Structures are given as C-alpha cells and as structure tokens.
Short mmCIF file of C-alpha atoms (C1' of nucleotides) in Angstrom, two decimals:
data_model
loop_
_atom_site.label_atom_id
_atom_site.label_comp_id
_atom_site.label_asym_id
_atom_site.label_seq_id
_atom_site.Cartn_x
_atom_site.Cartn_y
_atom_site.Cartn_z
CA UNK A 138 12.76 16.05 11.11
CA UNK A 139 15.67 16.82 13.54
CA UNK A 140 15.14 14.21 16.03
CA UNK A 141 11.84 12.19 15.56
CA UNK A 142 12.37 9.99 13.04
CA UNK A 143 9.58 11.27 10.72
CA UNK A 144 9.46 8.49 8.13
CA UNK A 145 11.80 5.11 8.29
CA UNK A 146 11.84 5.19 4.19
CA UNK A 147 15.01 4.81 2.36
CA UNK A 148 15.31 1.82 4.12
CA UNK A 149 17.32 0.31 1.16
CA UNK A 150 19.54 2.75 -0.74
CA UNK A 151 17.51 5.58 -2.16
CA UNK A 152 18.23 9.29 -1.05
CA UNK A 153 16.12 10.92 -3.59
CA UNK A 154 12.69 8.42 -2.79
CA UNK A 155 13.70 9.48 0.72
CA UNK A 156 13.79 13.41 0.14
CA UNK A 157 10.49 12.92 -2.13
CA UNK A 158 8.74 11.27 0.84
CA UNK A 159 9.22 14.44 3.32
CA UNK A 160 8.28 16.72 0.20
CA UNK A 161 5.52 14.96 -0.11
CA UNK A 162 4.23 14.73 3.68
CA UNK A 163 5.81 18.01 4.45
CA UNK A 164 2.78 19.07 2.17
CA UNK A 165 5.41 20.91 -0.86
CA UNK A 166 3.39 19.40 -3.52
CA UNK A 167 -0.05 20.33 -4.67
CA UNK A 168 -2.59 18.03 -5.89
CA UNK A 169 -2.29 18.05 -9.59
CA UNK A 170 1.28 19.46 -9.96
CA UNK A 171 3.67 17.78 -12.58
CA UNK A 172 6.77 16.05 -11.94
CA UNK A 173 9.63 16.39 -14.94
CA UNK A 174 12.74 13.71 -13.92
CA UNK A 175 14.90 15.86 -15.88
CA UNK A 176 13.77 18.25 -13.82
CA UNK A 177 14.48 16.95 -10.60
CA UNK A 178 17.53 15.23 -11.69
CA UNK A 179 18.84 19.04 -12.03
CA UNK A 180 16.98 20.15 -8.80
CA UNK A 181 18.91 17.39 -6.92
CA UNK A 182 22.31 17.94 -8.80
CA UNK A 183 22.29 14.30 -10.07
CA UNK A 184 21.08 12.43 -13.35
CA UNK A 185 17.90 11.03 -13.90
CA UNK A 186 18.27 7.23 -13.46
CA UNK A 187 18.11 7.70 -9.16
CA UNK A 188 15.34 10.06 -9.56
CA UNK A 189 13.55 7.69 -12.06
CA UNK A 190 14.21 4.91 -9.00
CA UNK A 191 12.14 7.38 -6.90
CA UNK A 192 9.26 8.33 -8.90
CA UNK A 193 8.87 4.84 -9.89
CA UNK A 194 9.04 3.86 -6.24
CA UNK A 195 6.55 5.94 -5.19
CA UNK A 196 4.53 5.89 -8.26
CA UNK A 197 3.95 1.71 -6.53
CA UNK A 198 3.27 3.40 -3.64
CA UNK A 199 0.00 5.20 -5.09
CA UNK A 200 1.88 8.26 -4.37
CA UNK A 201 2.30 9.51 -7.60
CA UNK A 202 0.45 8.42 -10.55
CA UNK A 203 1.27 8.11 -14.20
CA UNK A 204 -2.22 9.79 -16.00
CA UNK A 205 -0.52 9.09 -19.09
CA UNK A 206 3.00 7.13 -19.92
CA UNK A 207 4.32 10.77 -20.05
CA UNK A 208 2.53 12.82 -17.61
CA UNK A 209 3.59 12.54 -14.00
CA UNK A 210 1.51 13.81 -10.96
CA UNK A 211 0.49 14.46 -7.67
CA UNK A 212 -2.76 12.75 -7.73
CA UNK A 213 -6.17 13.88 -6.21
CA UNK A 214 -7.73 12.72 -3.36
CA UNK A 215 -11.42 11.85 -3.59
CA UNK A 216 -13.56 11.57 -0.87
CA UNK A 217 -14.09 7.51 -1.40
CA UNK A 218 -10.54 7.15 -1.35
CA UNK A 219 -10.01 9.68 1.54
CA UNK A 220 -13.03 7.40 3.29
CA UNK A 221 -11.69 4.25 2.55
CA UNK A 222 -8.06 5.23 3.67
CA UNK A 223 -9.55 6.20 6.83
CA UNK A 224 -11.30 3.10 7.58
CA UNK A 225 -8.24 1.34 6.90
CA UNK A 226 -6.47 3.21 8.97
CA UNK A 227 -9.12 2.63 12.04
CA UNK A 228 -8.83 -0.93 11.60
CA UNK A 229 -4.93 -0.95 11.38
CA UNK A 230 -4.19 2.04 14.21
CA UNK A 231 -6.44 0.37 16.34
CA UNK A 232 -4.36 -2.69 15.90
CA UNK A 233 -1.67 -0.82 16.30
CA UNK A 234 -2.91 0.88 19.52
CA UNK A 235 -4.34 -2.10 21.18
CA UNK A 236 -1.09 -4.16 20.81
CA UNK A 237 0.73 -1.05 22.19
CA UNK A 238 -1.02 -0.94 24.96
CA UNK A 239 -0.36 -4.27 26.18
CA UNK A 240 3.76 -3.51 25.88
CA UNK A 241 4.83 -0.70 26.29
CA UNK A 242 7.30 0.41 28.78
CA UNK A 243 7.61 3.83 30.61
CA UNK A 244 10.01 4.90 28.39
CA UNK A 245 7.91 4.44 25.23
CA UNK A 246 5.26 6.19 27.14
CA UNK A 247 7.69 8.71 28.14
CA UNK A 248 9.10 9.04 24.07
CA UNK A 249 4.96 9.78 23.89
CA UNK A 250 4.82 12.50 26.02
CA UNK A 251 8.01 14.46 24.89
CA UNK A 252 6.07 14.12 21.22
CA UNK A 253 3.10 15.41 22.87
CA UNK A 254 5.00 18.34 24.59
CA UNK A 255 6.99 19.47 21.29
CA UNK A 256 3.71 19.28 19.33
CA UNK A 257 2.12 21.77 21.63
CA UNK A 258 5.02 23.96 21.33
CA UNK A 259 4.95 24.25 17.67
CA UNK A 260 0.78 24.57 17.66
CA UNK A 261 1.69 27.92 20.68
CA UNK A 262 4.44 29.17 17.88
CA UNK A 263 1.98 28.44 14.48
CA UNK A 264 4.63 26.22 12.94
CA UNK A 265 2.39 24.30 10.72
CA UNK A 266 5.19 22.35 8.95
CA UNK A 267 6.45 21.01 12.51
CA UNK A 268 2.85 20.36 13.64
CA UNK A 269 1.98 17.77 10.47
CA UNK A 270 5.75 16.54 11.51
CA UNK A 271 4.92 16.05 14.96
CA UNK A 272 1.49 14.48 14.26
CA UNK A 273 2.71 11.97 12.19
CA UNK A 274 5.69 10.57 14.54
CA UNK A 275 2.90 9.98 17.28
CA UNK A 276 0.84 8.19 14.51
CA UNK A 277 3.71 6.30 13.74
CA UNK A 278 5.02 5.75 17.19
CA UNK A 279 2.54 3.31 18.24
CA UNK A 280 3.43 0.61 15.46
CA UNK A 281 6.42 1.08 16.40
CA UNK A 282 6.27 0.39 20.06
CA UNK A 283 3.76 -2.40 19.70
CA UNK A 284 6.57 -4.03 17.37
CA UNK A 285 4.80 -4.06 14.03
CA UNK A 286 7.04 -3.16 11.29
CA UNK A 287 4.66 -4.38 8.49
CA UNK A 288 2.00 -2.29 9.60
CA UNK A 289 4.48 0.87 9.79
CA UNK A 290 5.36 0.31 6.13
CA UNK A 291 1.58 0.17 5.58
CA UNK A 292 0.57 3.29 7.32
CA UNK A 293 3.64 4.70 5.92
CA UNK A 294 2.62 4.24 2.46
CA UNK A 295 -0.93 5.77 3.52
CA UNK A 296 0.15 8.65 4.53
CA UNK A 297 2.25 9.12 1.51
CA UNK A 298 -0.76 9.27 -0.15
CA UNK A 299 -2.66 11.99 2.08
CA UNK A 300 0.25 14.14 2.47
CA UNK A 301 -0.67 16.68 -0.29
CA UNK A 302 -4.21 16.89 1.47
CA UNK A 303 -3.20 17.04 5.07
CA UNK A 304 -0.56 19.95 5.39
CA UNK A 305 -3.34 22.80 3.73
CA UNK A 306 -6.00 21.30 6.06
CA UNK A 307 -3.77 21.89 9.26
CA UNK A 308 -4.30 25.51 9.72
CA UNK A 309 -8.08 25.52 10.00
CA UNK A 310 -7.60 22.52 12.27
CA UNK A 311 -5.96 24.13 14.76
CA UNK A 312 -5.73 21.99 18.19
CA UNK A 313 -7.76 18.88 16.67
CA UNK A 314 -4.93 17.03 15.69
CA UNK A 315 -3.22 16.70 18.98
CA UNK A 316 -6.10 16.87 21.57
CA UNK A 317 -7.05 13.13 20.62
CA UNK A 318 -3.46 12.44 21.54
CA UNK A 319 -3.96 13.13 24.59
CA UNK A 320 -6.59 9.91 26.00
CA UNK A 321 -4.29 7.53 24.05
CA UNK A 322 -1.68 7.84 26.05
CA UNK A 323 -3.62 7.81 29.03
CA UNK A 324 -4.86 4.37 28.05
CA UNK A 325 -1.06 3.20 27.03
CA UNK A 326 -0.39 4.07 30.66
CA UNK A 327 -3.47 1.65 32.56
CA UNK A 328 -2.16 -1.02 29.86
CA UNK A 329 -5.70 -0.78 28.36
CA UNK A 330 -6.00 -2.26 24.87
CA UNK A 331 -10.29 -1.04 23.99
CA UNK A 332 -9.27 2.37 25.61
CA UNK A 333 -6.24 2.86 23.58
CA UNK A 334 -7.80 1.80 20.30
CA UNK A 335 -10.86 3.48 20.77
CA UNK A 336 -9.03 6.63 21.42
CA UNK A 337 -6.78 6.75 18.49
CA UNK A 338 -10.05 6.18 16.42
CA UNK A 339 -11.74 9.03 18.00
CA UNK A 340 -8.47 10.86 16.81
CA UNK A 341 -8.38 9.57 13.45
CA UNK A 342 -12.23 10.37 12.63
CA UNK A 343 -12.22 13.57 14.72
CA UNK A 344 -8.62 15.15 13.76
CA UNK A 345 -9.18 14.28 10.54
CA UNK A 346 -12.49 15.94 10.11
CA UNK A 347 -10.35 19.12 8.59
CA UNK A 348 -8.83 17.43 5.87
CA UNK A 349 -12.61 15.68 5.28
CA UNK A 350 -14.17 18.62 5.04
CA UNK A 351 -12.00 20.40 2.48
CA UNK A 352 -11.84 17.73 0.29
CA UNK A 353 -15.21 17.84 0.03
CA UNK A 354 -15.56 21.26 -0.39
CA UNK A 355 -14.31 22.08 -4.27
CA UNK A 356 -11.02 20.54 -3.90
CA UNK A 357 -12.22 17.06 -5.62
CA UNK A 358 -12.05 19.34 -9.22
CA UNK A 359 -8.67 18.43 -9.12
CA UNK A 360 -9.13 14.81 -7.59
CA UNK A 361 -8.41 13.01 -10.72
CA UNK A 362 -7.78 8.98 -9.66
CA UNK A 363 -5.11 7.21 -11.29
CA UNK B 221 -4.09 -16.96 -14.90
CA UNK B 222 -6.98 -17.98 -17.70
CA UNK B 223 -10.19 -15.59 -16.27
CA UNK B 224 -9.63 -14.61 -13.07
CA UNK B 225 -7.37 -11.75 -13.18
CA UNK B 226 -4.80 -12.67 -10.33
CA UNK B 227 -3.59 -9.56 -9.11
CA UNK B 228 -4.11 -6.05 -10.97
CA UNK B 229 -0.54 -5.96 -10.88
CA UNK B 230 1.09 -3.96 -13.44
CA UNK B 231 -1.17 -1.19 -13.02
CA UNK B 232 1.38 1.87 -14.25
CA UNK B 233 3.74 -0.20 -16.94
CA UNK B 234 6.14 -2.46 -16.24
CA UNK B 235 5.57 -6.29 -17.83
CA UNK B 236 8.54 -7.63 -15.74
CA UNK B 237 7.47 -6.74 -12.49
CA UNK B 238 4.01 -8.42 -13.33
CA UNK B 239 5.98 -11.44 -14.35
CA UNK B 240 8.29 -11.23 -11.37
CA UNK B 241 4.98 -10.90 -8.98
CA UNK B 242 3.46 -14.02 -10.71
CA UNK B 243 6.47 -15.89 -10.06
CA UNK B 244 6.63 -14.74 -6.78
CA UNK B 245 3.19 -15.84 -6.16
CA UNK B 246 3.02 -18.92 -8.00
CA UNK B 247 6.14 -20.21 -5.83
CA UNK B 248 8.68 -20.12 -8.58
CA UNK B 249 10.99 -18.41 -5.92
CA UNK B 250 12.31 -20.21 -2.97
CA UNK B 251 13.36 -18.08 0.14
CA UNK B 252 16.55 -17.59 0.14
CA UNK B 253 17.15 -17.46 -3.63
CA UNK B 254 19.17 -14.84 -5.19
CA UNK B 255 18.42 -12.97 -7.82
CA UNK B 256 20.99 -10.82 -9.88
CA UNK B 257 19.75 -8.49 -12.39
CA UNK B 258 21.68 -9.47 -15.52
CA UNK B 259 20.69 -12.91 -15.64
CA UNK B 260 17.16 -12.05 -15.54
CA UNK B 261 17.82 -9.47 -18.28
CA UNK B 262 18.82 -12.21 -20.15
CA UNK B 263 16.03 -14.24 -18.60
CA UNK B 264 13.82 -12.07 -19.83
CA UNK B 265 15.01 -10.90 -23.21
CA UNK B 266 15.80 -7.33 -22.16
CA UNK B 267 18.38 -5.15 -20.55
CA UNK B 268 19.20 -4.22 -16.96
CA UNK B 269 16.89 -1.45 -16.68
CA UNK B 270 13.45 -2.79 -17.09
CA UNK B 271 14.81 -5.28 -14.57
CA UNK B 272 16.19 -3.11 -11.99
CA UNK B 273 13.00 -0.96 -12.21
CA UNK B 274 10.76 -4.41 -11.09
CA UNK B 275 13.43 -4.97 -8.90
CA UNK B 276 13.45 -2.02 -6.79
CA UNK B 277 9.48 -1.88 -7.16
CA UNK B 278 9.40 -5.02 -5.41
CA UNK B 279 12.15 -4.15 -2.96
CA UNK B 280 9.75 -1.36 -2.03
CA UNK B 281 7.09 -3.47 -1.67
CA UNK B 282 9.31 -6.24 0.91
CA UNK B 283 8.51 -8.73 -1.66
CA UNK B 284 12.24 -9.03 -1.98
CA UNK B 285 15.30 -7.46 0.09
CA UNK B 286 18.54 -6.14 -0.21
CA UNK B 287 20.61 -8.01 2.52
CA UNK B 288 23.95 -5.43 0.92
CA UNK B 289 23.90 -3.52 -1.58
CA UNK B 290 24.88 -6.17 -3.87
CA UNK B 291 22.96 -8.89 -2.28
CA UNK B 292 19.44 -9.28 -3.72
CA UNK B 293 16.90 -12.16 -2.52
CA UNK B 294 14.08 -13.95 -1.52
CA UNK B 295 13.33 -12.69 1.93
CA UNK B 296 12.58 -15.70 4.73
CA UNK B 297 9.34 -15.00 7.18
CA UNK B 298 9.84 -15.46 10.49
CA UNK B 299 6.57 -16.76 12.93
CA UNK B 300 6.57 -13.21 14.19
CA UNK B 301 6.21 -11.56 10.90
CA UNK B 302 3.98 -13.80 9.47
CA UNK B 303 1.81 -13.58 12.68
CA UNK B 304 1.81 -10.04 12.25
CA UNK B 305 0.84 -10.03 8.80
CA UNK B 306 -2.08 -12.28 9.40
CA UNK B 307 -3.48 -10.32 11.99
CA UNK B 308 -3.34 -7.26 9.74
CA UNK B 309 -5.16 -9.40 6.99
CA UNK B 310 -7.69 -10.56 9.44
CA UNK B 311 -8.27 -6.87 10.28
CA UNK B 312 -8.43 -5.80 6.98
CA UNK B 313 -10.08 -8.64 5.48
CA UNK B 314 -13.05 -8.55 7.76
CA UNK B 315 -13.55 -5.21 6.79
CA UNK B 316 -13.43 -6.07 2.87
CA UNK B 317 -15.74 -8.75 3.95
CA UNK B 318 -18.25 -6.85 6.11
CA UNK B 319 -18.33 -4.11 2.90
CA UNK B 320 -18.39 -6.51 0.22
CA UNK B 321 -21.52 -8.24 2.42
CA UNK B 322 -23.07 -5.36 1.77
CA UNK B 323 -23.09 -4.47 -1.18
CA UNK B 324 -22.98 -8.22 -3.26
CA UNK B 325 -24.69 -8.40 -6.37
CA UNK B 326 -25.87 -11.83 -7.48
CA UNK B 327 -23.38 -11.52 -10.12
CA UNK B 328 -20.62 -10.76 -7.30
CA UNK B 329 -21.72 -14.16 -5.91
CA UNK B 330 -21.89 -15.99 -8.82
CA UNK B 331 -18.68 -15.06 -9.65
CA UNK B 332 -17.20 -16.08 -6.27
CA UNK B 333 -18.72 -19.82 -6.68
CA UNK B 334 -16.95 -20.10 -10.19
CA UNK B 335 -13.81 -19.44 -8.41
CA UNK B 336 -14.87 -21.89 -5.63
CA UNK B 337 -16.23 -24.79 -8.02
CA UNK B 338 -12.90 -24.35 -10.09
CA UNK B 339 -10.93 -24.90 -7.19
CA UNK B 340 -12.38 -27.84 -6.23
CA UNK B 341 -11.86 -28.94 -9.68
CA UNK B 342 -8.02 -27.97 -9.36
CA UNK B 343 -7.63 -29.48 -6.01
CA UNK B 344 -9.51 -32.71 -7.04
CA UNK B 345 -6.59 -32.81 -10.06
CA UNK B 346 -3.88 -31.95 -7.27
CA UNK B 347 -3.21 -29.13 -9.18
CA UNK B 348 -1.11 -26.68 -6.69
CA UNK B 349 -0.30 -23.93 -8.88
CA UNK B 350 -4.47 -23.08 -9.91
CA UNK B 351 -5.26 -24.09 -6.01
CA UNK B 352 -3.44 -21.27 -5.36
CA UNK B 353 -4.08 -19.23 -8.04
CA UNK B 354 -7.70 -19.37 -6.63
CA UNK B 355 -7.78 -19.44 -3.54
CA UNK B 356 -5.56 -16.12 -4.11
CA UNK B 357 -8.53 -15.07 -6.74
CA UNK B 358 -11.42 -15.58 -4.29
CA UNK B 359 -9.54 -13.75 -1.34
CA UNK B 360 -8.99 -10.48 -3.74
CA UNK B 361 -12.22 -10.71 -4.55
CA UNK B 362 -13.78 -9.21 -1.80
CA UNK B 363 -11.96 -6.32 -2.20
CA UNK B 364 -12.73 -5.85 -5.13
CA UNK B 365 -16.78 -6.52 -4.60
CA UNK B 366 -16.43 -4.13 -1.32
CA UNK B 367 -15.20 -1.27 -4.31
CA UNK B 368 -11.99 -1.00 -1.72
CA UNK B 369 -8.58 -0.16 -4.33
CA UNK B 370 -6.72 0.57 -1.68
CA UNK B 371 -7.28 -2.14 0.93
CA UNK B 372 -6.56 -4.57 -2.45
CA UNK B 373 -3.14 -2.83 -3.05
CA UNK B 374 -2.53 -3.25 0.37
CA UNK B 375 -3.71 -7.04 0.22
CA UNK B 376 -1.88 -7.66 -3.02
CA UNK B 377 1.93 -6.60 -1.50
CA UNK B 378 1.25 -8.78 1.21
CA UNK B 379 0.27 -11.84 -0.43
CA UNK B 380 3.90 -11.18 -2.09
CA UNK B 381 5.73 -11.48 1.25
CA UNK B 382 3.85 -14.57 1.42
CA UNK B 383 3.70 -15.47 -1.78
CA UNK B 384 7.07 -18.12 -1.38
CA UNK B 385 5.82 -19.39 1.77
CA UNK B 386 2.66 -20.54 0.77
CA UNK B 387 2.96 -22.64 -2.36
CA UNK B 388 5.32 -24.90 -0.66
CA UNK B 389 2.56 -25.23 2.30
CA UNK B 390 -0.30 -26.04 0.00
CA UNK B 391 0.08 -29.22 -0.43
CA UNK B 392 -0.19 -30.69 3.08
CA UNK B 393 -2.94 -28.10 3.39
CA UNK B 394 -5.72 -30.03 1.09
CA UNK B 395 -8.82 -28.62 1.56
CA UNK B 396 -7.71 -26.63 4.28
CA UNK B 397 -7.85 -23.62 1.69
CA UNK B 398 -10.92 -23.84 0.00
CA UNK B 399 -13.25 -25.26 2.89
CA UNK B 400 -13.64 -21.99 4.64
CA UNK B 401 -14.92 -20.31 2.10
CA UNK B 402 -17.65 -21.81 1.28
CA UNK B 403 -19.25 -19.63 4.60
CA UNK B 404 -18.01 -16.49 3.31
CA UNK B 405 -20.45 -17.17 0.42
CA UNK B 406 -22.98 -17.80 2.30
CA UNK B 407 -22.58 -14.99 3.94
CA UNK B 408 -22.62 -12.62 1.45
CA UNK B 409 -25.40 -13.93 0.30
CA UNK B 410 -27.10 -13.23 3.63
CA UNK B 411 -26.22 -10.20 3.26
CA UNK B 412 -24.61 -10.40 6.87
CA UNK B 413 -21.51 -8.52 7.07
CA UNK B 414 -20.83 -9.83 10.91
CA UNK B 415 -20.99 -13.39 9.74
CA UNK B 416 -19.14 -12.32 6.25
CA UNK B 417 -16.31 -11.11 8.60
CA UNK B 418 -16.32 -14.16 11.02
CA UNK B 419 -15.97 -16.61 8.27
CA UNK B 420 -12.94 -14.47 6.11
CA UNK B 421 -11.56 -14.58 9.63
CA UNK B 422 -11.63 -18.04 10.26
CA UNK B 423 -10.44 -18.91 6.87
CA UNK B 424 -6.95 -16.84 7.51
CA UNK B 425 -6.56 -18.68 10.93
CA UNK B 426 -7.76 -22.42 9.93
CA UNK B 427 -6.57 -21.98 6.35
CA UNK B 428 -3.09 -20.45 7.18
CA UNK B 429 -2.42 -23.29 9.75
CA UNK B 430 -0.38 -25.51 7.32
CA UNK B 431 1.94 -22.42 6.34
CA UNK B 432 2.13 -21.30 10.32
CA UNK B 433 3.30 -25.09 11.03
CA UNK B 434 5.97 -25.17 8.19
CA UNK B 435 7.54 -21.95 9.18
CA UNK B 436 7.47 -23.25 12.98
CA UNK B 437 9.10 -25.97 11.96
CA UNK B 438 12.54 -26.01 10.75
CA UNK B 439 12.40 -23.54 7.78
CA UNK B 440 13.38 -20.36 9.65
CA UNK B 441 16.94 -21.14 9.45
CA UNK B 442 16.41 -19.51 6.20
CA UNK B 443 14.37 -16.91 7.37
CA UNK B 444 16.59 -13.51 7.61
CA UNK B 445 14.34 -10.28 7.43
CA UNK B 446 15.45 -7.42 6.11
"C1'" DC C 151 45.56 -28.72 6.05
"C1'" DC C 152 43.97 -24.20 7.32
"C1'" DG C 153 44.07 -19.23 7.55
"C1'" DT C 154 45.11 -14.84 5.42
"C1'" DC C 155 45.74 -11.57 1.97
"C1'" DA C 156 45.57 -9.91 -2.66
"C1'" DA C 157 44.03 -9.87 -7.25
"C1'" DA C 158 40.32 -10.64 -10.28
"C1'" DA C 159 35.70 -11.23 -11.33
"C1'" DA C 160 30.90 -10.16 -10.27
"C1'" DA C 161 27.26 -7.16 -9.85
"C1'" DG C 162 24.56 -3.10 -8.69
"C1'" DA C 163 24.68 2.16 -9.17
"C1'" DT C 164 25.18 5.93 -12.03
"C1'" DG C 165 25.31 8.65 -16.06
"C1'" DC C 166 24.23 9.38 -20.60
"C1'" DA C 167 23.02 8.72 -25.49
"C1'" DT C 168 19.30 7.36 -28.20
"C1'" DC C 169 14.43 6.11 -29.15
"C1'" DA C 170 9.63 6.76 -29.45
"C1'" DA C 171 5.53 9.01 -28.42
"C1'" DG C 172 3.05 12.69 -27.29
"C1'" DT C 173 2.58 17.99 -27.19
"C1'" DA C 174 3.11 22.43 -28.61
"C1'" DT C 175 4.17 25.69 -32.12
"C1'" DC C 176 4.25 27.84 -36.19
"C1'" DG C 177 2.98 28.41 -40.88
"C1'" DT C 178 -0.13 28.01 -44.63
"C1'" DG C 179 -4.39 27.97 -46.94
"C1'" DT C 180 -9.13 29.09 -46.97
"C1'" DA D 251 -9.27 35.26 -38.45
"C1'" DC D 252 -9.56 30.45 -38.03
"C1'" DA D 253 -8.66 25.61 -39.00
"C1'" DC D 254 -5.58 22.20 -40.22
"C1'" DG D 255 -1.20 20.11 -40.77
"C1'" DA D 256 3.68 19.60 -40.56
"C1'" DT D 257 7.74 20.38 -37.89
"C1'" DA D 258 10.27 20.85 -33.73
"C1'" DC D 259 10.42 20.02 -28.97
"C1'" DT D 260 9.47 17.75 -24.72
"C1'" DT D 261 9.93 13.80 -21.99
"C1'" DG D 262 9.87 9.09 -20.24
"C1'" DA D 263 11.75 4.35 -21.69
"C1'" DT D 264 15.48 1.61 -22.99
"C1'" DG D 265 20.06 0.14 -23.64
"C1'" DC D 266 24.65 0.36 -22.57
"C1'" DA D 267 29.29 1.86 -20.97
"C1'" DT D 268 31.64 2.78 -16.88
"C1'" DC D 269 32.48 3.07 -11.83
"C1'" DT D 270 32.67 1.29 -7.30
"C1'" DT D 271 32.13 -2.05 -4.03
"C1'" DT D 272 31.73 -6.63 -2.69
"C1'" DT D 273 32.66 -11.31 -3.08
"C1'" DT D 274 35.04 -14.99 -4.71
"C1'" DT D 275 39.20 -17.35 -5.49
"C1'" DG D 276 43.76 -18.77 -5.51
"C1'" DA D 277 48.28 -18.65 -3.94
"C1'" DC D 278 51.38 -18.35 -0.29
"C1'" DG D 279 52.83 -18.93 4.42
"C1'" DG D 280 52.19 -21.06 8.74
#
DNA sequence: CCGTCAAAAAAGATGCATCAAGTATCGTGT
DNA sequence: ACACGATACTTGATGCATCTTTTTTGACGG
C-alpha cells in the first residue's frame, strides 16, 4: 500500500486492527482458518490485550466470527450473503458515483487515472496482490471524492468481509476488474451522475462475476455463517 | 424492549456493549458527554475490560469517538453528516423495502401493525422512550422481513450515530414518526415493492424533518466529528 | 487579576496472572 | 481393538497492577 491509501482504518489508535485489515483484504487468510490471540500476540511481538482489541474489532465488523466463545475464524461466504453484499454495494457505489460525478475536480479525475494506469501495470506484470490493492483504492476513491465518509466506513467494512473471497478469484479474472473502470471515469469527466453510476454497477456485477462464480462452485462447503 | 427485539445487538458476547447501544439509542447520552471507562466499570458492576471492549466496539462503529487518546465521547452530527447518512438510509432502505415487498408473509404484516398500533398507543401516552423504541422496531423490520443481515447491521450502526440526536427531536416530531408508515404497510401488502420503496423513502425525509431542524438550529456548536 | 509553569491527579493502554470452559489425550476396562 | 472416562492442556474472558500521557490545578510572578 505504498502510496494509495488502501484502507483509512486505524483511524483511532489500533496498529494491530490496522495490520489485520490488509491481511485480510490482501487475501492472507483462508475461509475457515483459525485465529489463536496468543498466537498473534507472539506473531506481532506484543501481548494479547491489543490483539484482543483487534479481533474484537473486527469480529463487529462481520469480519471474523466467533462459531463458538472459543473458536475464532475467517468466516465463509455464501452466495446470499455474497448477493446481498453486492446489492448493497450497487445501491451505495452508485451513490457514491453519482455524487462524484457532480464534484469532482480535474485533479480527482486525474488521482483516477494514475490508479487506472498503475493497475494496468501490475495486471501486464501478474502482480495479483497489487491488482486487488489497486482495485480497491478506485472503489474507494469515489466516496472519497464525492465527500462521503460514512459511506467509506461502510464499504470499508464490506469489503472486509469479501476479502478472503476476492484475492483467489483475481487470477481467473484477469482484465475484468479494471475494464469497468474505465467508462466511470469517462462519465466523472462529462459531470454525468446516471452514466457514472450505471457504470460502476456494470463493474460491480460484471468484475465481480469471478468471485460469484467460485463461490458457487464448491467453495460454500466451507461457507459456514456466523 | 418488552417483544420487539430492538436491535440484535450483542450478537458475539458482550452484555455491556448491548447496554451501552440501548442507552445510546434510547437517548440516555447527550452529545457531547464524556464517558471514562472506570466509572462505568463501576457503573456497571465490573472491571475495565468488559468496558473498554464495548467501548472500542462502539468506537469502531462511530457510535462514539476518541477526540485524544484520553478523550472519549458522544460524537455531535453535523447537517452534512446527517444528510449523508439519510441519503444512504434512503438508498438502502428502499431496497429493504422493495425486498421485504416481496416476499411479506401475512404474519410479516401482522407483525408490522402490532408495532404500528403500539406506537400509537405510546405516542397517545406521550411516551418518548417506546415511540422510539418503535418506530426504531418497525424500521428494522424490513430488513429483517427482506432476509437482508447485512443491510440490518449496516442499519443498526447507523441508527447509533443517530441514536442521541433523535430522542431529543421526538418530541416536537408527534406523529411525524409513525404517520408514514402506515403506507409502507400498505404497501407490502400490495405486494408493490416500487410503492414499498416510495413510502420508506418518504418516511426518512418527512419523518427525519424534526431532527434535520434541531441540528440546523443551534445544536451544532456541539457537534465536533471525529 | 491574569497568565504561565510545574506538580499531581486522572485516565486509557499495556501486560500479565488467573479463571473457566471446552478440547484433546491417554489410560483403563470390556 | 474399541469405547468410555478422567486428566491435562488449550484458549478466550476477566480482573488488576503498572505505565505513559494528558489534563487539571494551584502557586507564583507579572
């Protein structure tokens, strides 16, 4: 995350919640794999009460679950959740988008574009890690020009919860997730609110059609719910 | 919070933060109050760390900030973040609406008019704490009926940034609250998620007018976001 | 009477010891 | 060899002591 600011978590104190979060998107979980604080406390070279703050933190962000008082977990994803998240995510993007479009300035447009241009670099060199990365900052760029920090803490928390599922879907995606990009920022530029939202829908139904499709191949055997 | 189960708060464990997000709701907390984590251990009967756990969940939820390190409180809510919250509600709430039009049982609806003919019972004893308490109960609801989980977790943590700016407003409100639900009903019972989604709508921008007036008026002096 | 600085008190963060509950392991008896 | 049970271990929750930083407060000087 060297210069796009991937994720604006530890907003209050919190290094460990923050280093969990990019584990988490960054796709170095699995679905189903166990979290031990004792564990982690040792991992990070600290004790357990900050890395208790985190899990519990993110465990109220959905992003973790609890399946039993003692057993802590990456959860599943199932494909009503994954289906529901994505409508959300229409409705709220498209907010996002549409309110973008009506402010921002060549420079945001510009901040776009250089997203746009790294991304494409990093498809050309196969760097899958720096592709989900890049993804996500253009995803979370719009809320952020359009001014909406509530909805960036919302979308933030969403894709908390899909980071597990996204990264291993990338591969097989190939140049879906950034060729929706594209017609978003065209619309940004004519100031063009319908354009704009309709285009980062198309990107969220059609880019994400990777990660729908292997969830519902077999991966819902491990999609346990909380 | 007799029947209607408020908010599904609680969910992993954690009694205090369901207390602290029932007090939050219920207006107990006035913006700008502080809170400091040994007096509600003592509050509560228990040590720090149960406390500090709520604490931070809610911290991570906005629902209360850290203006320093040291500093805990009530956040204010400016006119621009409550504007942007409602228009994410009305976003998301028309789509729990739409969904939940489709779907209704005629237990779903029945269940919706106990809420409503309780709350006109509450309101025609001028009691403000169950006039909120149902009004909040009818507008989780939907969620709930629509089988959406996450659009109700997303609902509930907003209704906590509100929760302190609402009770106060409820008052001058009247019927403001209740009478817009009444077509939501009817809607659903329709089965007419267009109409279903008009009417939610409507209620959020009719309904929330009393709240919108207060914080233009004088009470964003206290209102310092995080 | 007001401003400034320092000392003390307040208060959250951190670390850790202990508790309780669940899990695994090992031994015994059939 | 297998089933059952007791013991030991694992692991999160809780409580608490201590540390650090901030805020209050009070005294002194202007």
């Amino acid at each position: 995350m060297p210069e796009f600011t991937t994720l604006d978590h530890a907003s209050l104190n919190g290094a460990v919640y923050g280093a969990l979060c990019d584990a988490l998107i960054e796709g170095r979980f699995q679905p189903g794999d166990r979290l031990k604080i004792r564990d982690l406390a040792e991992q990070f070279g600290t004790s357990v009460t900050p890395i208790r703050d985190a899990i519990l933190r993110l465990a109220n962000d959905e992003a973790i679950t609890f399946r039993s008082p003692r057993d802590i977990r990456i959860p599943g994803l199932s494909e009503s959740r994954y289906m529901e998240i994505r409508a959300i995510r229409i409705r709220l993007e498209g907010l996002a988008a549409e309110t973008a479009a009506q402010v921002a300035t060549s420079a945001d447009i510009e901040a776009l574009e250089r997203i746009l241009r790294e991304n494409e670099a990093a498809i050309a060199a196969g760097d899958r890690l720096k592709g989900t990365q890049l993804n996500q900052a253009f995803h979370f760029m719009l809320p952020q020009i359009a001014g909406l920090p509530v909805l960036n803490g919302i979308l933030r928390r969403l894709w908390l919860q899909m980071g597990p599922h996204i990264s291993d879907a990338y591969i097989p995606g190939g140049r879906a997730m950034i060729d929706h990009h594209y017609p978003v920022v065209e619309a940004l530029k004519r100031h063009d609110p319908a354009a704009a939202s309709m285009a980062i829908v198309d990107d969220i139904l059609l880019g994400g059609k990777p990660i729908l499709e292997r969830i519902e191949r077999g991966e819902e055997r491990i999609a346990r719910r909380a």
